[in-house]
Tab-separated table of C-alpha atoms in Angstrom:
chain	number	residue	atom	x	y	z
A	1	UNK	CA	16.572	-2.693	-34.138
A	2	UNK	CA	16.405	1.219	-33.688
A	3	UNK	CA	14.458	3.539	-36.123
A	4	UNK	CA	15.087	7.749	-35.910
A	5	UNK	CA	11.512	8.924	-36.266
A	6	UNK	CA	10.952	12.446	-36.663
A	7	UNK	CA	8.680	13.793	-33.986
A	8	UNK	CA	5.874	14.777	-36.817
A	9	UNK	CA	5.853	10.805	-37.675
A	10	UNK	CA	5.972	9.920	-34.166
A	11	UNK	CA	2.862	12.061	-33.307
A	12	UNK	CA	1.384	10.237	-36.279
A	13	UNK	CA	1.840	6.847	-34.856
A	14	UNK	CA	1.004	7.688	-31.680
A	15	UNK	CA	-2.499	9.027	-33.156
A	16	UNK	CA	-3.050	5.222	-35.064
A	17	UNK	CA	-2.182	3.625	-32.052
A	18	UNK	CA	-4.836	5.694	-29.974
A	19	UNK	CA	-7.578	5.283	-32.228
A	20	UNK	CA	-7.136	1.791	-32.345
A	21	UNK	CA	-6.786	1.557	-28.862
A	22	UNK	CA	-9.743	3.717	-28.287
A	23	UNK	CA	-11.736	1.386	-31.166
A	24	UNK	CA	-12.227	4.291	-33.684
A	25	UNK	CA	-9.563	3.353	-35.860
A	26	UNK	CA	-11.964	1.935	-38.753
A	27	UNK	CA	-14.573	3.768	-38.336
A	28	UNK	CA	-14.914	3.942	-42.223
A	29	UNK	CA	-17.567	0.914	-43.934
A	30	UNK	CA	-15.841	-2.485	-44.188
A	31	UNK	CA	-14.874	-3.941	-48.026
A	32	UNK	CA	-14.139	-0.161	-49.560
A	33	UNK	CA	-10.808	-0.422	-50.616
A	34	UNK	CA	-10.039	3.556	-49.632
A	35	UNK	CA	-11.706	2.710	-46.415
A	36	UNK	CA	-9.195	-0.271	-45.566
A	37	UNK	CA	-6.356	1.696	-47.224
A	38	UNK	CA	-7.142	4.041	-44.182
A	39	UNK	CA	-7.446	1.984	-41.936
A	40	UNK	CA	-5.125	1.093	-38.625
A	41	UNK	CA	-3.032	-1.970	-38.910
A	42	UNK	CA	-1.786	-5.074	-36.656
A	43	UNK	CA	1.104	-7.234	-37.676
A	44	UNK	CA	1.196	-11.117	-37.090
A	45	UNK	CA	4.839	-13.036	-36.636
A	46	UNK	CA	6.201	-16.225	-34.791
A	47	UNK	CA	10.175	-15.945	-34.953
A	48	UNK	CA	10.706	-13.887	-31.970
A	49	UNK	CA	9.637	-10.714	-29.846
A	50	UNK	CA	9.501	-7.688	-32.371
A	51	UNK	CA	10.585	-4.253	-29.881
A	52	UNK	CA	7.604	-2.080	-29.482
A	53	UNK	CA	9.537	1.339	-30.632
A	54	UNK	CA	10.321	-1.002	-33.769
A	55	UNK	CA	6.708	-1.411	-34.217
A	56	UNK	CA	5.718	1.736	-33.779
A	57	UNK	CA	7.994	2.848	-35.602
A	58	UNK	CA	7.027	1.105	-38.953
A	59	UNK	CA	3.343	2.308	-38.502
A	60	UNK	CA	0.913	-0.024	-37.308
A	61	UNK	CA	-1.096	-0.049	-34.235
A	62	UNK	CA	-0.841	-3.341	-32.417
A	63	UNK	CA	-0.134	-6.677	-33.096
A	64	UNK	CA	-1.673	-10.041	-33.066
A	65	UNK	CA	0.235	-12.468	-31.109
A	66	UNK	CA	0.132	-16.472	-30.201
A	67	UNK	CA	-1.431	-17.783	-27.125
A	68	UNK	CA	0.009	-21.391	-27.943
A	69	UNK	CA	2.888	-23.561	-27.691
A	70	UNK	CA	5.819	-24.022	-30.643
A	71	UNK	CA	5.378	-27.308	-32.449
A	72	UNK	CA	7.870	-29.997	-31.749
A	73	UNK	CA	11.076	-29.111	-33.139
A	74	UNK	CA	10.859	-25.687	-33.425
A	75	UNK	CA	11.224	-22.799	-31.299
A	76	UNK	CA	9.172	-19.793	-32.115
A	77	UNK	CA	9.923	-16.951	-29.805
A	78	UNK	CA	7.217	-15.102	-30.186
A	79	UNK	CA	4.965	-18.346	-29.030
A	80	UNK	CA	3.556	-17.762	-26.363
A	81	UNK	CA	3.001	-14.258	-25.769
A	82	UNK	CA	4.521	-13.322	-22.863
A	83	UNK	CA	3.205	-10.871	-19.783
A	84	UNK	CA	6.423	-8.938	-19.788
A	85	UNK	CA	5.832	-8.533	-23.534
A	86	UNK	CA	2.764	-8.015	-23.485
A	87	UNK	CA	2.973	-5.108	-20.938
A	88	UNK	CA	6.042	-3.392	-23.401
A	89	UNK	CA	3.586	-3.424	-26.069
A	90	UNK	CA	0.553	-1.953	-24.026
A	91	UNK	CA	2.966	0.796	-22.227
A	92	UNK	CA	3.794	1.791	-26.073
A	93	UNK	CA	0.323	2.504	-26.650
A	94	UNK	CA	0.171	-0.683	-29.135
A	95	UNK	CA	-2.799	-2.791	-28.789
A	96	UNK	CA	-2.927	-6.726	-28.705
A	97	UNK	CA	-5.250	-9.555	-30.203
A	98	UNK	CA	-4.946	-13.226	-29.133
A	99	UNK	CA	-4.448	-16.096	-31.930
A	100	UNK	CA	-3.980	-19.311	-31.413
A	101	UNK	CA	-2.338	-22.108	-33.691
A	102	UNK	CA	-0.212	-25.169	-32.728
A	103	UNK	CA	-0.424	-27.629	-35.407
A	104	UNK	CA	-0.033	-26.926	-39.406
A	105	UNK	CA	-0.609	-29.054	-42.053
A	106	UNK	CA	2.748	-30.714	-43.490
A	107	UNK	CA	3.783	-29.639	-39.875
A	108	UNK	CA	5.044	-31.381	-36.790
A	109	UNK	CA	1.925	-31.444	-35.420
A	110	UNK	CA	-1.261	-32.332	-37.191
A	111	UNK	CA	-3.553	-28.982	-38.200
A	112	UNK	CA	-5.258	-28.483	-35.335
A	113	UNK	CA	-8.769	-28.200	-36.430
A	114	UNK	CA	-8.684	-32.070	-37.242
A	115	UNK	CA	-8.420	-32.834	-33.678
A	116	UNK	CA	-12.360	-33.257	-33.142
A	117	UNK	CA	-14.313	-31.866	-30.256
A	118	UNK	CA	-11.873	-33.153	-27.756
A	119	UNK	CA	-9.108	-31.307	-29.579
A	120	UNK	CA	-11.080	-28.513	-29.445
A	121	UNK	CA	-11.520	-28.618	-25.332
A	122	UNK	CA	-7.961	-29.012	-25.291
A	123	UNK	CA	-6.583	-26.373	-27.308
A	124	UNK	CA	-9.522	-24.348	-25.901
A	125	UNK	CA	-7.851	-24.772	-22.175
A	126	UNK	CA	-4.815	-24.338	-23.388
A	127	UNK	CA	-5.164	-20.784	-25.319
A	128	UNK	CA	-6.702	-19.401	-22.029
A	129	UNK	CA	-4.494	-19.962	-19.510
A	130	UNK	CA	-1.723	-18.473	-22.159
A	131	UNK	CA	-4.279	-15.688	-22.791
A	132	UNK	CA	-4.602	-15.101	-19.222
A	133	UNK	CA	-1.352	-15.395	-17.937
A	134	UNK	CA	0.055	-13.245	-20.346
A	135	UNK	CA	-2.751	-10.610	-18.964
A	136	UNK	CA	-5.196	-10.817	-21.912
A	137	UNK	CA	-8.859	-9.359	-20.682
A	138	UNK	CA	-11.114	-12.471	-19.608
A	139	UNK	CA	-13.542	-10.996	-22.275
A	140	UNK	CA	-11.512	-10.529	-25.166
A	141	UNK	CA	-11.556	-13.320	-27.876
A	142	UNK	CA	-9.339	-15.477	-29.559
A	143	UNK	CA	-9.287	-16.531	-32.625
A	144	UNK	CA	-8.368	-20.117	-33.474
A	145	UNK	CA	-6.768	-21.017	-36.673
A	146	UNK	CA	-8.379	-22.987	-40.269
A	147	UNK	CA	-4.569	-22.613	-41.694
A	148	UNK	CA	-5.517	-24.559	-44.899
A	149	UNK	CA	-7.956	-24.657	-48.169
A	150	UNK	CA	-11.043	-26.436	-46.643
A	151	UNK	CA	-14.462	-27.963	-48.041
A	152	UNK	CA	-17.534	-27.593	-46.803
A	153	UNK	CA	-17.627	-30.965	-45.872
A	154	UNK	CA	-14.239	-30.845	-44.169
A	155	UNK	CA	-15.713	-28.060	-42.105
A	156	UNK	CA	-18.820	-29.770	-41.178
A	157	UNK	CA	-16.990	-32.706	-40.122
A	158	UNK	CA	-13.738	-31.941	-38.844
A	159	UNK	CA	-13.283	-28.593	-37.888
A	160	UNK	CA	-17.291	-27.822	-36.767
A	161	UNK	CA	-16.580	-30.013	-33.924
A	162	UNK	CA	-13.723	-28.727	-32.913
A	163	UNK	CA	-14.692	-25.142	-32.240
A	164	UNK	CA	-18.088	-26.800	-30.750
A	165	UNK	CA	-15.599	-28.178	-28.392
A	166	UNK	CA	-13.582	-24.617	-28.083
A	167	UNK	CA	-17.106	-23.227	-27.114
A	168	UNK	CA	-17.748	-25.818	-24.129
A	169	UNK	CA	-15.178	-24.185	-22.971
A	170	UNK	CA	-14.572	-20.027	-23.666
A	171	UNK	CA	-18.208	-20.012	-24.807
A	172	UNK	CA	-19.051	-18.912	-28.536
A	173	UNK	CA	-18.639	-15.285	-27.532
A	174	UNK	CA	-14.767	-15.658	-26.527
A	175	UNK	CA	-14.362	-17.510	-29.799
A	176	UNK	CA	-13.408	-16.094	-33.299
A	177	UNK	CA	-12.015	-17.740	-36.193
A	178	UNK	CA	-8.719	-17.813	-38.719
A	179	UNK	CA	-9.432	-18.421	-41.815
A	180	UNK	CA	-9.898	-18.026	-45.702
A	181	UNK	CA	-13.541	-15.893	-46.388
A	182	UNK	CA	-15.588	-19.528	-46.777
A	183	UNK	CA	-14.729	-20.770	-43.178
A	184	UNK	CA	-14.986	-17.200	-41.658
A	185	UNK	CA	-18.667	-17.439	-43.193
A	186	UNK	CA	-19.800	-20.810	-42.001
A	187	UNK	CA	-18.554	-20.235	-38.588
A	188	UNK	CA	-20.966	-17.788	-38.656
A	189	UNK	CA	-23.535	-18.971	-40.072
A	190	UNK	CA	-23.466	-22.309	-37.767
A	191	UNK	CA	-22.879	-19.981	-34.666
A	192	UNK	CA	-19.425	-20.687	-33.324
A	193	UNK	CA	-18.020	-17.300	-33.263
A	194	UNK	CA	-18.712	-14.576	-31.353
A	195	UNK	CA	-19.898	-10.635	-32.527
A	196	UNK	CA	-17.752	-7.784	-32.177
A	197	UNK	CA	-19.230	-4.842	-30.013
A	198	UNK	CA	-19.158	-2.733	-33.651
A	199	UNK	CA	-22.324	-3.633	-35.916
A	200	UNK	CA	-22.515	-5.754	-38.122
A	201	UNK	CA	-19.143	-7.908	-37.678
A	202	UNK	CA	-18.162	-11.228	-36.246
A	203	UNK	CA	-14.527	-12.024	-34.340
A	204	UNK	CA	-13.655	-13.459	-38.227
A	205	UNK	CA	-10.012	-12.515	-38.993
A	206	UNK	CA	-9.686	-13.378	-42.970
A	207	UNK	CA	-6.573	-14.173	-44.852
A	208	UNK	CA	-6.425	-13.279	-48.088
A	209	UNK	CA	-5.406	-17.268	-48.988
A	210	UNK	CA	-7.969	-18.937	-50.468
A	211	UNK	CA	-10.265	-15.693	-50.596
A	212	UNK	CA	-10.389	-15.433	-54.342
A	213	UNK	CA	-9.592	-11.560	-54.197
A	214	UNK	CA	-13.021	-11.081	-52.025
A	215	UNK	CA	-13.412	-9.811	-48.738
A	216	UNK	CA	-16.094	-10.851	-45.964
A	217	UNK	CA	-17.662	-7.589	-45.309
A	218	UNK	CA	-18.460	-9.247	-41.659
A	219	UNK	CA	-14.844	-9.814	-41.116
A	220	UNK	CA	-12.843	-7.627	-38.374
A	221	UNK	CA	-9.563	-8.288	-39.639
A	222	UNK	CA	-8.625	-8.940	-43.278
A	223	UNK	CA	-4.280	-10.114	-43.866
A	224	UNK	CA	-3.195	-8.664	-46.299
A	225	UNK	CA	0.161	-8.845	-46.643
A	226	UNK	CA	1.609	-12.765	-45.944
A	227	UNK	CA	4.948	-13.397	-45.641
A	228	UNK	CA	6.459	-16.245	-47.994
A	229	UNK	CA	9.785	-16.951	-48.897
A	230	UNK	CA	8.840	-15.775	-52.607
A	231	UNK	CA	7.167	-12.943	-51.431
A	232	UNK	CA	8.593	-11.688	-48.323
A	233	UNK	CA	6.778	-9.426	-46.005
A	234	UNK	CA	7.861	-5.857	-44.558
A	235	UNK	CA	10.926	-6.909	-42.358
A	236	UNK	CA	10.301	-4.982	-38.653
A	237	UNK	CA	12.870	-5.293	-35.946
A	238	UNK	CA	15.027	-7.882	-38.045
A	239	UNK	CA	11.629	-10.364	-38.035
A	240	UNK	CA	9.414	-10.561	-41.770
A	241	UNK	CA	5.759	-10.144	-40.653
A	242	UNK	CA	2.485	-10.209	-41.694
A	243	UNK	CA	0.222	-7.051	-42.355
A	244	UNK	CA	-3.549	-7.099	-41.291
A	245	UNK	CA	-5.773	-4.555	-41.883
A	246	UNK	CA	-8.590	-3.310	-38.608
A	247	UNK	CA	-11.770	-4.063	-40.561
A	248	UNK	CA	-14.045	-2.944	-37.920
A	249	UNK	CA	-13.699	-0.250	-34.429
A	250	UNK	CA	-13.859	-3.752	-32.151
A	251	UNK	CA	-11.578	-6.014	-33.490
A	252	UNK	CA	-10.604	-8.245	-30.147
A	253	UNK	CA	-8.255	-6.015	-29.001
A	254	UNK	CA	-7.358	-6.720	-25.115
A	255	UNK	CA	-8.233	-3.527	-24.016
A	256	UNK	CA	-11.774	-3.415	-25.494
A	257	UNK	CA	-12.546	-6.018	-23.277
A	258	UNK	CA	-11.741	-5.381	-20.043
């Protein structure tokens, strides 16, 4: 889809994308509310390859794309992340963060953090050879996916193991975590997820699902806006997305971690 963008909003774009790119974009304290309204943006979306002008375009400063496989039966294009993609996005000045989910529950595949340590060597292998043959930086993290309402106990003995086993292999540094705000903090706390170069912050990317309106002031990215068929998200390039907002200056962006 094309956009006409007046060359006053297409300096402004230009200036989020830089300072995202150049990890200043939030330099403002996590958790304020004018301090994330401020704050750069990254979209998330599976259905297929969004154009970089498109994204642009609509505002936000990178995305955060799949390093996995589409579940059996479906066909996500914008699973994996592809190098010629990838290098459209990075030649628009558009920065990129690595997620990785194959399995969901209710899905075609189990959830994926049920899959035990082994799972968690697997998927681990998996995510970085897409990570890396896309052209993601062999230091950047990615962030693997809790995609549902989980107990303590269901962390401790389901999806614990499986990052241990994500760890054996990208190390806890390369790891970060999807999640509501109560996995985000255990990771944490039981050392499975790596720190961000800025202060203060762990390679946590919260939804706001199962959050109960709070935010994990550790947390680098916070989504915001989730697309559901009863409450649609902002439609970019013909594909409904998913608005995050840059908690913190290092958020796992590719480029940070050359």
């Amino acid at each position: 889809m094309e956009h006409s963008v007046s060359r006053r909003d297409a300096l402004r774009y230009a200036a989020a994308a830089s300072a995202a790119m150049a990890g200043v974009g939030a330099a403002a304290a996590a958790g304020a509310p004018h301090a994330r309204a401020a704050a750069p943006t990254l979209i998330d979306f599976a259905a297929a390859q969004i154009p970089a002008d498109a994204i642009r375009a609509a505002g936000h400063a990178g995305v955060i794309n799949y390093v996995s496989l589409s579940r059996p039966g479906s066909n996500f294009g914008a699973k994996p992340i592809t190098r010629p993609y990838a290098e459209s996005l990075t030649k628009a000045g558009l920065v990129i963060v690595s997620n990785y989910q194959y399995g969901k529950p209710g899905g075609t595949a189990p959830s994926d953090f049920t899959r035990g340590y082994a799972g968690g060597v697997a998927d681990a292998k998996t995510a970085w050879q897409l990570h890396t043959a896309a052209g993601g930086a062999r230091n950047a993290p990615i962030f693997f996916s809790v995609d549902d309402d989980i107990d303590r106990q269901t962390w401790n003995d389901l999806a614990l193991p499986w990052f241990r086993g994500i760890n054996s292999v990208l190390g806890a540094q390369r790891t970060g975590i999807y999640a509501g705000i109560r996995p985000c903090q255990w990771a944490a706390a039981d050392r499975v997820i790596g720190n961000s170069r800025t202060p203060g912050h762990v390679w946590a990317w919260q939804t706001r699902s199962w959050s109960n309106g709070q935010i994990y002031p550790a947390a680098v990215l916070y989504q915001r806006i989730i697309d559901t068929a009863s409450n649609p998200g902002p439609l970019i390039g013909g594909v409904r997305v998913d608005v995050n907002d840059v908690l913190a200056q290092d958020c796992g962006q590719w480029n940070f971690h050359q």
